[in-house]
């Protein structure tokens, strides 16, 4: 690998990168993931009979809050001004598809915020349906697109490696 890892010093210790000299630019990142669920949990979500209440609404709010709390959870993530978060949940026949898009105008990327949003949304959904499905599973959490910043724009829809957009 020709590029060095930016969060690792020459002696191998981790550190937070200094971004104070970078320009503020508009940035956006999207992430997605799935929660695989048993048919009984899918039925409860569709019928609104989840014992703990509106699981999809609670999970969506958790995803919104999580994006704003990312630097509290990911040690080397910079605190960034989160200007917008969109979280969507789609109930499918075998689970729930989750997507999140986070926007900022700041000095560093916002991919961790999008990933944290999807992951905490998924965790909350599992917490809400665990009485109905003890085997729920989070899968396929990934960044699906990003824009802004020095490395430019990228989207996964161009294949496994993604491609500039």
mmCIF file of C-alpha atoms in Angstrom:
data_model
loop_
_atom_site.group_PDB
_atom_site.id
_atom_site.type_symbol
_atom_site.label_atom_id
_atom_site.label_comp_id
_atom_site.label_asym_id
_atom_site.label_seq_id
_atom_site.Cartn_x
_atom_site.Cartn_y
_atom_site.Cartn_z
ATOM 1 C CA UNK A 1 0.000 0.000 0.000
ATOM 2 C CA UNK A 2 1.642 3.223 -1.141
ATOM 3 C CA UNK A 3 -0.484 5.592 0.955
ATOM 4 C CA UNK A 4 0.319 5.777 4.637
ATOM 5 C CA UNK A 5 -2.408 5.496 7.215
ATOM 6 C CA UNK A 6 -3.184 9.048 8.315
ATOM 7 C CA UNK A 7 -4.274 8.146 11.856
ATOM 8 C CA UNK A 8 -1.052 6.281 12.654
ATOM 9 C CA UNK A 9 2.169 8.033 13.632
ATOM 10 C CA UNK A 10 5.555 6.815 12.474
ATOM 11 C CA UNK A 11 5.986 4.988 15.800
ATOM 12 C CA UNK A 12 2.722 3.091 15.250
ATOM 13 C CA UNK A 13 0.584 4.936 17.781
ATOM 14 C CA UNK A 14 -2.840 6.260 16.860
ATOM 15 C CA UNK A 15 -3.594 9.979 16.814
ATOM 16 C CA UNK A 16 -6.288 12.352 15.650
ATOM 17 C CA UNK A 17 -5.353 14.025 12.374
ATOM 18 C CA UNK A 18 -5.138 17.833 12.450
ATOM 19 C CA UNK A 19 -7.706 19.132 9.949
ATOM 20 C CA UNK A 20 -7.536 22.782 11.038
ATOM 21 C CA UNK A 21 -5.725 23.824 7.862
ATOM 22 C CA UNK A 22 -8.235 22.219 5.496
ATOM 23 C CA UNK A 23 -10.900 24.340 3.836
ATOM 24 C CA UNK A 24 -14.543 24.029 4.845
ATOM 25 C CA UNK A 25 -16.468 22.353 2.027
ATOM 26 C CA UNK A 26 -19.956 20.916 1.593
ATOM 27 C CA UNK A 27 -19.855 17.168 2.191
ATOM 28 C CA UNK A 28 -22.377 14.351 2.145
ATOM 29 C CA UNK A 29 -22.192 10.651 2.883
ATOM 30 C CA UNK A 30 -24.735 7.861 2.595
ATOM 31 C CA UNK A 31 -24.687 4.433 4.196
ATOM 32 C CA UNK A 32 -26.975 1.410 4.168
ATOM 33 C CA UNK A 33 -27.509 -1.844 6.003
ATOM 34 C CA UNK A 34 -30.078 -4.556 6.677
ATOM 35 C CA UNK A 35 -31.670 -6.202 9.657
ATOM 36 C CA UNK A 36 -32.672 -9.751 8.779
ATOM 37 C CA UNK A 37 -35.855 -10.772 10.600
ATOM 38 C CA UNK A 38 -38.133 -13.764 11.031
ATOM 39 C CA UNK A 39 -41.557 -13.692 9.337
ATOM 40 C CA UNK A 40 -43.273 -13.071 12.706
ATOM 41 C CA UNK A 41 -41.238 -9.898 13.248
ATOM 42 C CA UNK A 42 -41.970 -8.685 9.704
ATOM 43 C CA UNK A 43 -45.679 -9.273 10.307
ATOM 44 C CA UNK A 44 -45.547 -7.389 13.627
ATOM 45 C CA UNK A 45 -43.810 -4.428 11.961
ATOM 46 C CA UNK A 46 -46.344 -4.351 9.122
ATOM 47 C CA UNK A 47 -49.345 -4.781 11.442
ATOM 48 C CA UNK A 48 -48.099 -2.343 14.078
ATOM 49 C CA UNK A 49 -48.192 -5.032 16.776
ATOM 50 C CA UNK A 50 -44.596 -4.888 18.024
ATOM 51 C CA UNK A 51 -44.926 -5.182 21.843
ATOM 52 C CA UNK A 52 -42.638 -2.188 22.535
ATOM 53 C CA UNK A 53 -44.504 0.129 20.163
ATOM 54 C CA UNK A 54 -43.633 1.830 16.878
ATOM 55 C CA UNK A 55 -40.298 0.149 16.234
ATOM 56 C CA UNK A 56 -39.641 1.890 12.930
ATOM 57 C CA UNK A 57 -40.219 5.380 14.355
ATOM 58 C CA UNK A 58 -38.037 4.734 17.408
ATOM 59 C CA UNK A 59 -35.258 3.251 15.246
ATOM 60 C CA UNK A 60 -35.399 6.244 12.871
ATOM 61 C CA UNK A 61 -35.012 8.708 15.757
ATOM 62 C CA UNK A 62 -32.121 6.637 17.142
ATOM 63 C CA UNK A 63 -30.413 6.861 13.744
ATOM 64 C CA UNK A 64 -30.864 10.636 13.696
ATOM 65 C CA UNK A 65 -29.396 11.005 17.187
ATOM 66 C CA UNK A 66 -26.529 8.604 16.488
ATOM 67 C CA UNK A 67 -25.167 10.661 13.604
ATOM 68 C CA UNK A 68 -24.788 13.615 15.968
ATOM 69 C CA UNK A 69 -23.040 11.509 18.634
ATOM 70 C CA UNK A 70 -20.455 9.783 16.406
ATOM 71 C CA UNK A 71 -17.338 11.423 17.923
ATOM 72 C CA UNK A 72 -18.478 10.175 21.347
ATOM 73 C CA UNK A 73 -18.462 6.602 20.021
ATOM 74 C CA UNK A 74 -15.656 6.479 17.428
ATOM 75 C CA UNK A 75 -12.444 7.608 19.147
ATOM 76 C CA UNK A 76 -10.662 9.281 16.215
ATOM 77 C CA UNK A 77 -13.752 10.750 14.529
ATOM 78 C CA UNK A 78 -13.685 14.541 14.474
ATOM 79 C CA UNK A 79 -16.608 16.463 15.913
ATOM 80 C CA UNK A 80 -18.287 17.927 12.836
ATOM 81 C CA UNK A 81 -21.313 20.141 12.470
ATOM 82 C CA UNK A 82 -24.075 17.798 11.330
ATOM 83 C CA UNK A 83 -26.402 19.951 9.250
ATOM 84 C CA UNK A 84 -28.878 17.324 8.048
ATOM 85 C CA UNK A 85 -29.616 13.640 8.583
ATOM 86 C CA UNK A 86 -32.122 11.550 6.657
ATOM 87 C CA UNK A 87 -32.887 8.012 7.824
ATOM 88 C CA UNK A 88 -35.176 5.678 5.883
ATOM 89 C CA UNK A 89 -36.383 2.194 6.790
ATOM 90 C CA UNK A 90 -38.075 -0.084 4.276
ATOM 91 C CA UNK A 91 -39.747 -3.282 5.471
ATOM 92 C CA UNK A 92 -39.014 -6.115 3.025
ATOM 93 C CA UNK A 93 -40.121 -9.756 3.098
ATOM 94 C CA UNK A 94 -36.987 -10.911 4.937
ATOM 95 C CA UNK A 95 -36.007 -7.856 6.964
ATOM 96 C CA UNK A 96 -35.655 -4.098 7.035
ATOM 97 C CA UNK A 97 -33.431 -2.087 4.710
ATOM 98 C CA UNK A 98 -31.947 0.990 6.383
ATOM 99 C CA UNK A 99 -30.343 3.967 4.691
ATOM 100 C CA UNK A 100 -28.954 7.204 6.061
ATOM 101 C CA UNK A 101 -27.610 10.335 4.426
ATOM 102 C CA UNK A 102 -25.714 12.943 6.440
ATOM 103 C CA UNK A 103 -24.706 16.427 5.284
ATOM 104 C CA UNK A 104 -22.273 19.015 6.602
ATOM 105 C CA UNK A 105 -20.081 21.924 5.611
ATOM 106 C CA UNK A 106 -16.875 21.164 7.458
ATOM 107 C CA UNK A 107 -13.185 20.241 7.129
ATOM 108 C CA UNK A 108 -13.457 16.446 7.135
ATOM 109 C CA UNK A 109 -15.672 13.680 5.840
ATOM 110 C CA UNK A 110 -18.915 12.506 7.327
ATOM 111 C CA UNK A 111 -18.877 8.809 6.404
ATOM 112 C CA UNK A 112 -18.545 7.701 10.041
ATOM 113 C CA UNK A 113 -21.680 9.656 10.912
ATOM 114 C CA UNK A 114 -23.659 7.909 8.158
ATOM 115 C CA UNK A 115 -22.355 4.472 9.223
ATOM 116 C CA UNK A 116 -23.070 5.181 12.895
ATOM 117 C CA UNK A 117 -26.579 6.315 12.023
ATOM 118 C CA UNK A 118 -27.357 3.079 10.145
ATOM 119 C CA UNK A 119 -25.772 0.864 12.796
ATOM 120 C CA UNK A 120 -27.520 2.435 15.795
ATOM 121 C CA UNK A 121 -30.795 2.453 13.864
ATOM 122 C CA UNK A 122 -30.330 -1.305 13.277
ATOM 123 C CA UNK A 123 -29.414 -1.958 16.911
ATOM 124 C CA UNK A 124 -32.500 -0.070 18.064
ATOM 125 C CA UNK A 125 -34.723 -1.986 15.669
ATOM 126 C CA UNK A 126 -33.401 -5.255 17.095
ATOM 127 C CA UNK A 127 -34.021 -3.993 20.621
ATOM 128 C CA UNK A 128 -37.596 -3.115 19.673
ATOM 129 C CA UNK A 129 -38.408 -6.515 18.076
ATOM 130 C CA UNK A 130 -36.347 -8.878 20.246
ATOM 131 C CA UNK A 131 -39.474 -10.150 22.033
ATOM 132 C CA UNK A 132 -40.754 -11.349 18.655
ATOM 133 C CA UNK A 133 -37.435 -12.377 17.031
ATOM 134 C CA UNK A 134 -34.458 -13.389 19.158
ATOM 135 C CA UNK A 135 -32.387 -14.207 16.061
ATOM 136 C CA UNK A 136 -32.481 -10.824 14.269
ATOM 137 C CA UNK A 137 -29.187 -10.081 12.529
ATOM 138 C CA UNK A 138 -27.508 -6.912 11.241
ATOM 139 C CA UNK A 139 -25.809 -7.308 7.880
ATOM 140 C CA UNK A 140 -24.326 -5.422 4.934
ATOM 141 C CA UNK A 141 -23.550 -2.115 6.695
ATOM 142 C CA UNK A 142 -21.476 -0.024 4.317
ATOM 143 C CA UNK A 143 -20.882 3.440 2.860
ATOM 144 C CA UNK A 144 -22.877 3.715 -0.354
ATOM 145 C CA UNK A 145 -21.833 7.172 -1.531
ATOM 146 C CA UNK A 146 -19.884 10.270 -0.570
ATOM 147 C CA UNK A 147 -19.348 13.676 -2.044
ATOM 148 C CA UNK A 148 -17.153 16.656 -1.285
ATOM 149 C CA UNK A 149 -13.656 16.918 0.063
ATOM 150 C CA UNK A 150 -10.264 16.283 -1.473
ATOM 151 C CA UNK A 151 -10.945 12.695 -2.574
ATOM 152 C CA UNK A 152 -14.018 13.727 -4.570
ATOM 153 C CA UNK A 153 -17.286 11.965 -5.177
ATOM 154 C CA UNK A 154 -17.868 8.210 -5.020
ATOM 155 C CA UNK A 155 -20.824 5.803 -5.249
ATOM 156 C CA UNK A 156 -21.072 2.038 -4.788
ATOM 157 C CA UNK A 157 -23.513 1.538 -7.655
ATOM 158 C CA UNK A 158 -20.560 1.261 -10.024
ATOM 159 C CA UNK A 159 -19.649 -2.168 -8.624
ATOM 160 C CA UNK A 160 -17.858 -3.614 -5.624
ATOM 161 C CA UNK A 161 -15.031 -1.085 -5.712
ATOM 162 C CA UNK A 162 -17.262 1.906 -6.312
ATOM 163 C CA UNK A 163 -16.357 4.583 -8.782
ATOM 164 C CA UNK A 164 -16.056 8.326 -9.035
ATOM 165 C CA UNK A 165 -19.355 9.996 -9.813
#
